PDB file of C-alpha atoms in Angstrom:
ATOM      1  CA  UNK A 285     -19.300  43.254  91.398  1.00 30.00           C
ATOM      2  CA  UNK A 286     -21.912  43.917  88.547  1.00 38.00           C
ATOM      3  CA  UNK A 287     -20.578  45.336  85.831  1.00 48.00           C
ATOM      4  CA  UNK A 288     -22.911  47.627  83.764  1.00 52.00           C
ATOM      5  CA  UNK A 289     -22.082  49.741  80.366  1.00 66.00           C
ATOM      6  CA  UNK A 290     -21.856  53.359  80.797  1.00 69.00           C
ATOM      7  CA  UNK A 291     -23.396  55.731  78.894  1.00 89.00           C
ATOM      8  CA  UNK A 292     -25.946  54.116  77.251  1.00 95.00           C
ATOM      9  CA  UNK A 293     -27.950  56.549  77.559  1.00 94.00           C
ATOM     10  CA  UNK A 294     -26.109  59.046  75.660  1.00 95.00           C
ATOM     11  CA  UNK A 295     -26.915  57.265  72.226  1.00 97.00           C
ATOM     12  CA  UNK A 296     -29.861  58.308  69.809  1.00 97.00           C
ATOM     13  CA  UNK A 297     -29.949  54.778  68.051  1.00 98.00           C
ATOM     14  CA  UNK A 298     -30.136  51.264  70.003  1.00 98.00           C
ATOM     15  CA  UNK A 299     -29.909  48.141  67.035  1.00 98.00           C
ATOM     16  CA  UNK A 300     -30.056  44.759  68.836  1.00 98.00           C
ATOM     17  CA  UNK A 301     -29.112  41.447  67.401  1.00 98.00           C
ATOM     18  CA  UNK A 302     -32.088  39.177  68.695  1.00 97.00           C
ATOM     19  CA  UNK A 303     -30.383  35.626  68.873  1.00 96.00           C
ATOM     20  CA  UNK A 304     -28.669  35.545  72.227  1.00 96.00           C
ATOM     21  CA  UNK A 305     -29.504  38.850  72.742  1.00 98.00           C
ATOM     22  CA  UNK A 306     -33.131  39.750  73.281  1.00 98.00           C
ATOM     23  CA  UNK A 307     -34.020  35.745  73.148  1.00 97.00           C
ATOM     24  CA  UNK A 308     -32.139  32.804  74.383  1.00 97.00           C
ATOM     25  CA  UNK A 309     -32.569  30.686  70.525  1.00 95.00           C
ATOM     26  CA  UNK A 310     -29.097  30.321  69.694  1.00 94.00           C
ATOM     27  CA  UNK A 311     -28.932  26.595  70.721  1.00 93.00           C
ATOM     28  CA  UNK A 312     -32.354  26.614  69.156  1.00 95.00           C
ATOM     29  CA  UNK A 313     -31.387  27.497  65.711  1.00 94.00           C
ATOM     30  CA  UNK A 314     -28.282  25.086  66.552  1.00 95.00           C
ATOM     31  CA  UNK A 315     -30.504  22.501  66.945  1.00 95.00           C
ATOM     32  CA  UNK A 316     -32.543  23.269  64.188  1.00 95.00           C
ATOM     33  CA  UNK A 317     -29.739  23.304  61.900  1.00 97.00           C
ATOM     34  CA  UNK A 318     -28.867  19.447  62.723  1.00 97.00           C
ATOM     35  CA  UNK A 319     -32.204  18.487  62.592  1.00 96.00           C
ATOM     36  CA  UNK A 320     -32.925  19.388  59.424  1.00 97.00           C
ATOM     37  CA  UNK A 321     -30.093  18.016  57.748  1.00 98.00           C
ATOM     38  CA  UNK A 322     -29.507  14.927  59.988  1.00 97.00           C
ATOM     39  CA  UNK A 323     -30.651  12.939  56.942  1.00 97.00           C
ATOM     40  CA  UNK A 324     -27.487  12.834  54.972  1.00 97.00           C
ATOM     41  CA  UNK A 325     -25.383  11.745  57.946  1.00 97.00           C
ATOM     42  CA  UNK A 326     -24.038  12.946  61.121  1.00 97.00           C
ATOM     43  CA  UNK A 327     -20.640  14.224  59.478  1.00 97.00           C
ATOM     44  CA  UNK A 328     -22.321  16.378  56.935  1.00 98.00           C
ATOM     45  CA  UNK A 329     -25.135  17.529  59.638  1.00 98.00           C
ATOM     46  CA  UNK A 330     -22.072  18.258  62.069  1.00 97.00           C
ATOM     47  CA  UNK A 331     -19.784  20.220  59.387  1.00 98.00           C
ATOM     48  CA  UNK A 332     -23.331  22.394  58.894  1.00 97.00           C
ATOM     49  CA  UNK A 333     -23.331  22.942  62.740  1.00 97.00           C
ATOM     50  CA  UNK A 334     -20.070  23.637  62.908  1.00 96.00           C
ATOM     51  CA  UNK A 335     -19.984  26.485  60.234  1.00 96.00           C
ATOM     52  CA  UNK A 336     -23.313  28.137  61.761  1.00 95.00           C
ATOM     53  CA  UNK A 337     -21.526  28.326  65.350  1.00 93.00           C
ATOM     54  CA  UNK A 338     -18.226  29.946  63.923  1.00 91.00           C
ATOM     55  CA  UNK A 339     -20.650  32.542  61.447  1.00 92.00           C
ATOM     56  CA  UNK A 340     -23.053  33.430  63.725  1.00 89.00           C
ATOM     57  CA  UNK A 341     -25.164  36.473  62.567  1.00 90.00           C
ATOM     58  CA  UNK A 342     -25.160  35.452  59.591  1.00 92.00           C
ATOM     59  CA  UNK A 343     -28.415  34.716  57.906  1.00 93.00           C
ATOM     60  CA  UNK A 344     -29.803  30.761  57.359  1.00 95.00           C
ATOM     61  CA  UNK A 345     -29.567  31.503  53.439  1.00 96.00           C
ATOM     62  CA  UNK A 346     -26.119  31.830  53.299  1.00 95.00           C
ATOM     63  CA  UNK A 347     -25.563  28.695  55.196  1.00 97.00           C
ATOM     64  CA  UNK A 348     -27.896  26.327  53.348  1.00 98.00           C
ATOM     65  CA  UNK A 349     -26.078  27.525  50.001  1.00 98.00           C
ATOM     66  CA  UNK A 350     -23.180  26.665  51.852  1.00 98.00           C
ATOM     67  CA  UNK A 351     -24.570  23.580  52.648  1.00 98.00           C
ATOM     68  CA  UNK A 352     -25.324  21.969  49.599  1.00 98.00           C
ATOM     69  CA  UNK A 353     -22.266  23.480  47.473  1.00 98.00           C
ATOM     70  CA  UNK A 354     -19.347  23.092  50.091  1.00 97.00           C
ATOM     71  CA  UNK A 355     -20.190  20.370  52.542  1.00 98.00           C
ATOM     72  CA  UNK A 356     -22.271  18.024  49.913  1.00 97.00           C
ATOM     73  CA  UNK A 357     -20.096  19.465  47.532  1.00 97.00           C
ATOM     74  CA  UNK A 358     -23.314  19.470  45.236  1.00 97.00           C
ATOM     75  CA  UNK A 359     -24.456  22.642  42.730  1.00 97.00           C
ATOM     76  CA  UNK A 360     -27.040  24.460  43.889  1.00 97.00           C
ATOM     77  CA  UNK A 361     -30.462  22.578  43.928  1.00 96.00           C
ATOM     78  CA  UNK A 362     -33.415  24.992  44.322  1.00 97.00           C
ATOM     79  CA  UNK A 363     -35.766  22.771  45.508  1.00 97.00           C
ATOM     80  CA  UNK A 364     -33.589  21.119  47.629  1.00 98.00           C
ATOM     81  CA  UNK A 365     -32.337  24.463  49.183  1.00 97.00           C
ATOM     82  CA  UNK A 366     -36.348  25.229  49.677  1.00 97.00           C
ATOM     83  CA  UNK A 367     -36.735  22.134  50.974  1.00 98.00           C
ATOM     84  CA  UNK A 368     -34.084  23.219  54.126  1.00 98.00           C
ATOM     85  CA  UNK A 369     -35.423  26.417  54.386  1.00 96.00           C
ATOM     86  CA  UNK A 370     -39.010  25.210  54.854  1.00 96.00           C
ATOM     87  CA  UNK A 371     -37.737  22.329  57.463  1.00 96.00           C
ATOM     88  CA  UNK A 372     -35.710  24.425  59.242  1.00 96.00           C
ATOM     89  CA  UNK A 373     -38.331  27.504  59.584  1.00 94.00           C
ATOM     90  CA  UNK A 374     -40.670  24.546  61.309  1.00 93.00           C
ATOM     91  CA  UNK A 375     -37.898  23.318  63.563  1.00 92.00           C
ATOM     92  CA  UNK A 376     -37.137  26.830  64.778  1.00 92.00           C
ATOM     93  CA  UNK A 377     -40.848  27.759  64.860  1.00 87.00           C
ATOM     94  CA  UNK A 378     -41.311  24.983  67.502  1.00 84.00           C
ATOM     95  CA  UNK A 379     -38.634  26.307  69.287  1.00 86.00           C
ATOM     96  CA  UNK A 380     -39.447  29.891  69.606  1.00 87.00           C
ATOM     97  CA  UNK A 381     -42.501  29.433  71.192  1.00 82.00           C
ATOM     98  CA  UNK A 382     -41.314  28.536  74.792  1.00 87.00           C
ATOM     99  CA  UNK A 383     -37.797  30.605  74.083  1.00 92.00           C
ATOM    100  CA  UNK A 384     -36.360  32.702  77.272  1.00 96.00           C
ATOM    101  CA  UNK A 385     -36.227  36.569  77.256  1.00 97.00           C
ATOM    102  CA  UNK A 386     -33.882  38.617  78.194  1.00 98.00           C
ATOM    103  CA  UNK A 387     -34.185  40.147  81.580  1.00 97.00           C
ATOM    104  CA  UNK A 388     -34.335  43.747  81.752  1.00 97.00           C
ATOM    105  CA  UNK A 389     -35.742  45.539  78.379  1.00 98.00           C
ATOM    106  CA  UNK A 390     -38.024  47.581  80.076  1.00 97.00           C
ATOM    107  CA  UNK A 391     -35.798  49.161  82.294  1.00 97.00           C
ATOM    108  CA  UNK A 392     -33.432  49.785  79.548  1.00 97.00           C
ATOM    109  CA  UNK A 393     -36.559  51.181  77.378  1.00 97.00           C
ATOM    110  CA  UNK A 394     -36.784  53.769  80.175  1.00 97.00           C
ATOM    111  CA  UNK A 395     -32.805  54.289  80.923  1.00 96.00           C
ATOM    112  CA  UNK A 396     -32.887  54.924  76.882  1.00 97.00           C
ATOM    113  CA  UNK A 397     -36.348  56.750  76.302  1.00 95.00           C
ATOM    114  CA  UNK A 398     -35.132  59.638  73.981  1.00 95.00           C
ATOM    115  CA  UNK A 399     -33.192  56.489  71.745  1.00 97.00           C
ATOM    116  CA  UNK A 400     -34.738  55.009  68.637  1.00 98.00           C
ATOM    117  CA  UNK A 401     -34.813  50.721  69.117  1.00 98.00           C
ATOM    118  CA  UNK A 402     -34.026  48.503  66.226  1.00 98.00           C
ATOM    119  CA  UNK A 403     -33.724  44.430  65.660  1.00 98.00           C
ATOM    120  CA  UNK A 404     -31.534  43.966  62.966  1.00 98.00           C
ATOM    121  CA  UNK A 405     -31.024  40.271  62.708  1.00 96.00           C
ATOM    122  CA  UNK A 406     -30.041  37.177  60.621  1.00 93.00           C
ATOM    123  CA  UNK A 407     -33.604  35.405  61.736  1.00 92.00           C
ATOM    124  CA  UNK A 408     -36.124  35.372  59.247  1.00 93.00           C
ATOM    125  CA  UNK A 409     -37.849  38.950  59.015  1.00 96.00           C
ATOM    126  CA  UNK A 410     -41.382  37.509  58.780  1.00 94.00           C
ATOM    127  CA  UNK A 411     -40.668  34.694  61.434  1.00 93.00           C
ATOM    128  CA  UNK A 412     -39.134  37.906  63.703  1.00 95.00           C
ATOM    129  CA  UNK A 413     -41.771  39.639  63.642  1.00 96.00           C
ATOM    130  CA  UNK A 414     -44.523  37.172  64.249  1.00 94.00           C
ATOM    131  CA  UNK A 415     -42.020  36.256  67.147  1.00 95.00           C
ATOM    132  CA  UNK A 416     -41.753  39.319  69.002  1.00 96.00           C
ATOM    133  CA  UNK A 417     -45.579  40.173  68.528  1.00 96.00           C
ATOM    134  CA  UNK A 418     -46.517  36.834  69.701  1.00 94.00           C
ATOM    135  CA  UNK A 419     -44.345  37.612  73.258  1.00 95.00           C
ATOM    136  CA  UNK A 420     -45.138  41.417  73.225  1.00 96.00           C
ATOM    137  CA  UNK A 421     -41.812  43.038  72.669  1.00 97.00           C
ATOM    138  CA  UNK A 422     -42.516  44.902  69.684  1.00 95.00           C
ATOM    139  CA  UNK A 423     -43.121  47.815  71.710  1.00 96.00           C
ATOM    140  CA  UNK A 424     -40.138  48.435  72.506  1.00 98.00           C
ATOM    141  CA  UNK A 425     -38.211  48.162  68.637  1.00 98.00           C
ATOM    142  CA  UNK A 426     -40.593  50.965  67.132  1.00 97.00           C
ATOM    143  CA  UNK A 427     -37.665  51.169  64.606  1.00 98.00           C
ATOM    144  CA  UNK A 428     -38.574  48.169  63.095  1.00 98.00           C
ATOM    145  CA  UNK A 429     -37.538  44.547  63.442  1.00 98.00           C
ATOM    146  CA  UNK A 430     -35.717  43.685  60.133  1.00 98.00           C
ATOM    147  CA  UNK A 431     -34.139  40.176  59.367  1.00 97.00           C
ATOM    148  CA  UNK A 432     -33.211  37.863  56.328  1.00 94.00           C
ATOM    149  CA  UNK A 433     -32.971  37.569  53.281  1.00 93.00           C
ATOM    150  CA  UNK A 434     -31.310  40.686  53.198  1.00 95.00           C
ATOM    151  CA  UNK A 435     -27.782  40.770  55.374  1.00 95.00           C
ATOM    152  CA  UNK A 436     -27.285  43.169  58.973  1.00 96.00           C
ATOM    153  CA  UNK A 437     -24.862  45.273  56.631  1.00 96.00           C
ATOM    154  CA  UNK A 438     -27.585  46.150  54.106  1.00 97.00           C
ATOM    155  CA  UNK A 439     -30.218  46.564  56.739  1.00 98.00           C
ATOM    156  CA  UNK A 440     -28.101  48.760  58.501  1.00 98.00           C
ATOM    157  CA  UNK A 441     -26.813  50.706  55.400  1.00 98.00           C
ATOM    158  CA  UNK A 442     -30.392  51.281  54.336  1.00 98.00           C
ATOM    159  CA  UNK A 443     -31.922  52.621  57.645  1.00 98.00           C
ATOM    160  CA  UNK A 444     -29.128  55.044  58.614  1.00 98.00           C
ATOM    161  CA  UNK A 445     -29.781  56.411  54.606  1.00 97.00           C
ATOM    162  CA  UNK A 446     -33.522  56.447  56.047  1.00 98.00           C
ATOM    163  CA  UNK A 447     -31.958  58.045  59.454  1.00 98.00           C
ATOM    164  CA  UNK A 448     -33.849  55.790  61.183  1.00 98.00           C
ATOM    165  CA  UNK A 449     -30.382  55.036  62.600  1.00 98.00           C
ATOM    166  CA  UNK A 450     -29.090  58.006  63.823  1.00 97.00           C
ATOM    167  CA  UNK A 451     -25.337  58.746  65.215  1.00 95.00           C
ATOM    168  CA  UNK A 452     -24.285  58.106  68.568  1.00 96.00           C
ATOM    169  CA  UNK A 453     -25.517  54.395  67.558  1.00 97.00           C
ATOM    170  CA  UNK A 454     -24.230  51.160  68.673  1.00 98.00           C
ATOM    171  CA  UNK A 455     -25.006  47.034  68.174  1.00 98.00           C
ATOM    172  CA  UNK A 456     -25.492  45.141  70.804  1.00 98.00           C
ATOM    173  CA  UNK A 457     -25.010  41.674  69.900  1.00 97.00           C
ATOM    174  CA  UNK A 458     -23.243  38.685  70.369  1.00 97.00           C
ATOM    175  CA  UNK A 459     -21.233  37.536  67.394  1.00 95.00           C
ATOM    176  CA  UNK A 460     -17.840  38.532  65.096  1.00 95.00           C
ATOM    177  CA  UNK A 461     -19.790  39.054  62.287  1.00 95.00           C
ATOM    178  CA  UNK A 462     -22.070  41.187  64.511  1.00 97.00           C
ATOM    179  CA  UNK A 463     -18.424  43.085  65.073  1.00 97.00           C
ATOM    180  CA  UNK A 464     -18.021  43.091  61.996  1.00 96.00           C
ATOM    181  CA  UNK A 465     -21.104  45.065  60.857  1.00 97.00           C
ATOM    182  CA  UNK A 466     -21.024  47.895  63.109  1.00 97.00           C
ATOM    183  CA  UNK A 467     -17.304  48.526  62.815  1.00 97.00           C
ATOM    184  CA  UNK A 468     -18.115  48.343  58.826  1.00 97.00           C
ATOM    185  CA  UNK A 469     -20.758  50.846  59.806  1.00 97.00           C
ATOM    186  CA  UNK A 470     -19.217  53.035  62.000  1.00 97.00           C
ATOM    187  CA  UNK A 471     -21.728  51.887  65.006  1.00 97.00           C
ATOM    188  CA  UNK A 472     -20.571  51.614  68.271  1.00 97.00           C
ATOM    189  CA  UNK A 473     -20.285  47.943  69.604  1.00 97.00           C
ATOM    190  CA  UNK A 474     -21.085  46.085  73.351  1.00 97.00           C
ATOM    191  CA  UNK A 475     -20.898  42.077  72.735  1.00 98.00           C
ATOM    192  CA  UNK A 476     -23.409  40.246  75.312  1.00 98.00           C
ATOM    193  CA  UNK A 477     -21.866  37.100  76.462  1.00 97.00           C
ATOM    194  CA  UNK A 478     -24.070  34.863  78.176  1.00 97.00           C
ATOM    195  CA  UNK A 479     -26.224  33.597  75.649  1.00 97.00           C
ATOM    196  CA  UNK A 480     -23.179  34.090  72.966  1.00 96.00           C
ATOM    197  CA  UNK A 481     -21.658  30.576  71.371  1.00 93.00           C
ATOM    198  CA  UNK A 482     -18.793  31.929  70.119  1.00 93.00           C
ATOM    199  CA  UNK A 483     -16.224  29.345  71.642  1.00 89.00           C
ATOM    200  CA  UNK A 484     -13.130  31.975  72.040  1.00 90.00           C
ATOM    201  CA  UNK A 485     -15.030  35.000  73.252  1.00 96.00           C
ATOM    202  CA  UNK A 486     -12.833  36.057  76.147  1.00 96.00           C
ATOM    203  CA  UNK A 487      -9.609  35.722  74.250  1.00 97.00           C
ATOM    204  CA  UNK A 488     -11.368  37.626  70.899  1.00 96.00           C
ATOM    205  CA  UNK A 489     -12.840  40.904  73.091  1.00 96.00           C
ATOM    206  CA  UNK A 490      -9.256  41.182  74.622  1.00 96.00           C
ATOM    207  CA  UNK A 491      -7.514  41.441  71.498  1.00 96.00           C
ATOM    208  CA  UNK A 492     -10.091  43.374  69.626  1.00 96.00           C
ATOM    209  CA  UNK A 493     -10.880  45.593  73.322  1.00 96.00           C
ATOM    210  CA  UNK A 494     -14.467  45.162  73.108  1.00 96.00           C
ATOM    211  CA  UNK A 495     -16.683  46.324  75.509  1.00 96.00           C
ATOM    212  CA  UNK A 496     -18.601  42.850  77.215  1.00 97.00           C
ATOM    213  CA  UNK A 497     -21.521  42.259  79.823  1.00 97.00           C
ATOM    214  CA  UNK A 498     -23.560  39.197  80.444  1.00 97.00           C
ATOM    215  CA  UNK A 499     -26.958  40.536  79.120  1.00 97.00           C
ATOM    216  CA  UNK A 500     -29.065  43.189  78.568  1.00 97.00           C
ATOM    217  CA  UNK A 501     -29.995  43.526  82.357  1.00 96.00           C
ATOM    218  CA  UNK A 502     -26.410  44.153  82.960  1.00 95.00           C
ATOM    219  CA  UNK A 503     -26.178  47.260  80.506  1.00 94.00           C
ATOM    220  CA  UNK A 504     -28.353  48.619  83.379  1.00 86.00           C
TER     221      UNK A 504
END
């Protein structure tokens, strides 16, 4: 039977998560992530991996700090934490060209024509945006696409103190940490599971009771 989210239509504020949620990049930015740090070895490459998968959401900054000063165990190099940055941002960009969208945004657009759409992400803002105008969906997020450097929880915080995010609201996304910021918020939550890699989903919505569908076409 397909399952489908009720209600939706009742909310005034829509904010999306865009990895594994509007486009299929998680094992994209995965990739990326090995890719660009394959050079010091497999293990440390692998421990990076690891830590992106279990904090998705959360923004390619805090994970190259992470990076250099817990997994090489280094201090803080600037222009080797540039260096990442700039590699990875080409490895993704490569990626994002071809990348899969989700099925169903314009019927959703009309289901929730009276809502305000948002992309709050941890992608790069500037590499979002040039993103979603390059495949056309910035006309549905006339709220703005917003990304890294700063963090979903001050993105959010800052556009409901603009009420550009306006109660009933909820996140749809695909994460804990994407949880994590709209509980912190006070947003309404619906995790989207098909394109999520979080490894213990099923066990995680149960005990939290989370509302789950597939994708965004199943919200219909």
């Amino acid at each position: 039977m397909t399952r489908g989210f009720s209600g939706i239509s009742n909310y005034s504020s829509l904010v999306f998560d865009c990895d594994g949620v509007i486009l299929n990049s998680n094992r994209i930015k995965t990739n990326a992530f090995y890719e660009t740090t394959k050079q010091f070895g497999n293990k440390y490459a692998s421990a990076l991996v690891d830590y992106h998968v279990l904090n998705g959401g959360v923004s390619r900054y805090v994970k190259f700090n992470y990076f250099i000063t817990k997994i090489l165990n280094r201090k803080l190099d600037p222009i080797l934490y540039e260096e990442l940055l700039y590699r990875f941002a080409n490895e993704v960009k490569k990626g994002l060209n071809d990348c899969e969208v989700a099925i169903g945004l314009k019927e959703l657009s009309l289901l929730t024509s009276k809502a305000n759409w948002l992309i709050v992400s941890g992608g790069e803002q500037s590499e979002l945006r040039e993103t979603f105008a390059a495949k056309n969906l910035e006309q549905y997020f006339l709220g703005g696409i917003f990304g890294s450097p700063s963090t979903k929880d001050i993105i959010i915080k800052r556009e409901k103190e603009r009420k550009n995010i306006n109660k009933p609201a909820i996140f749809i996304g695909d994460s804990k940490y994407d949880y994590q910021v709209a509980k912190k918020n006070d947003l309404d939550f619906l995790f989207l599971s098909d394109w999520s890699e979080l490894p213990d989903w099923r066990q995680w919505i149960k005990e939290k009771n989370i509302c789950e569908v597939p994708s965004i076409k199943d919200i219909l």
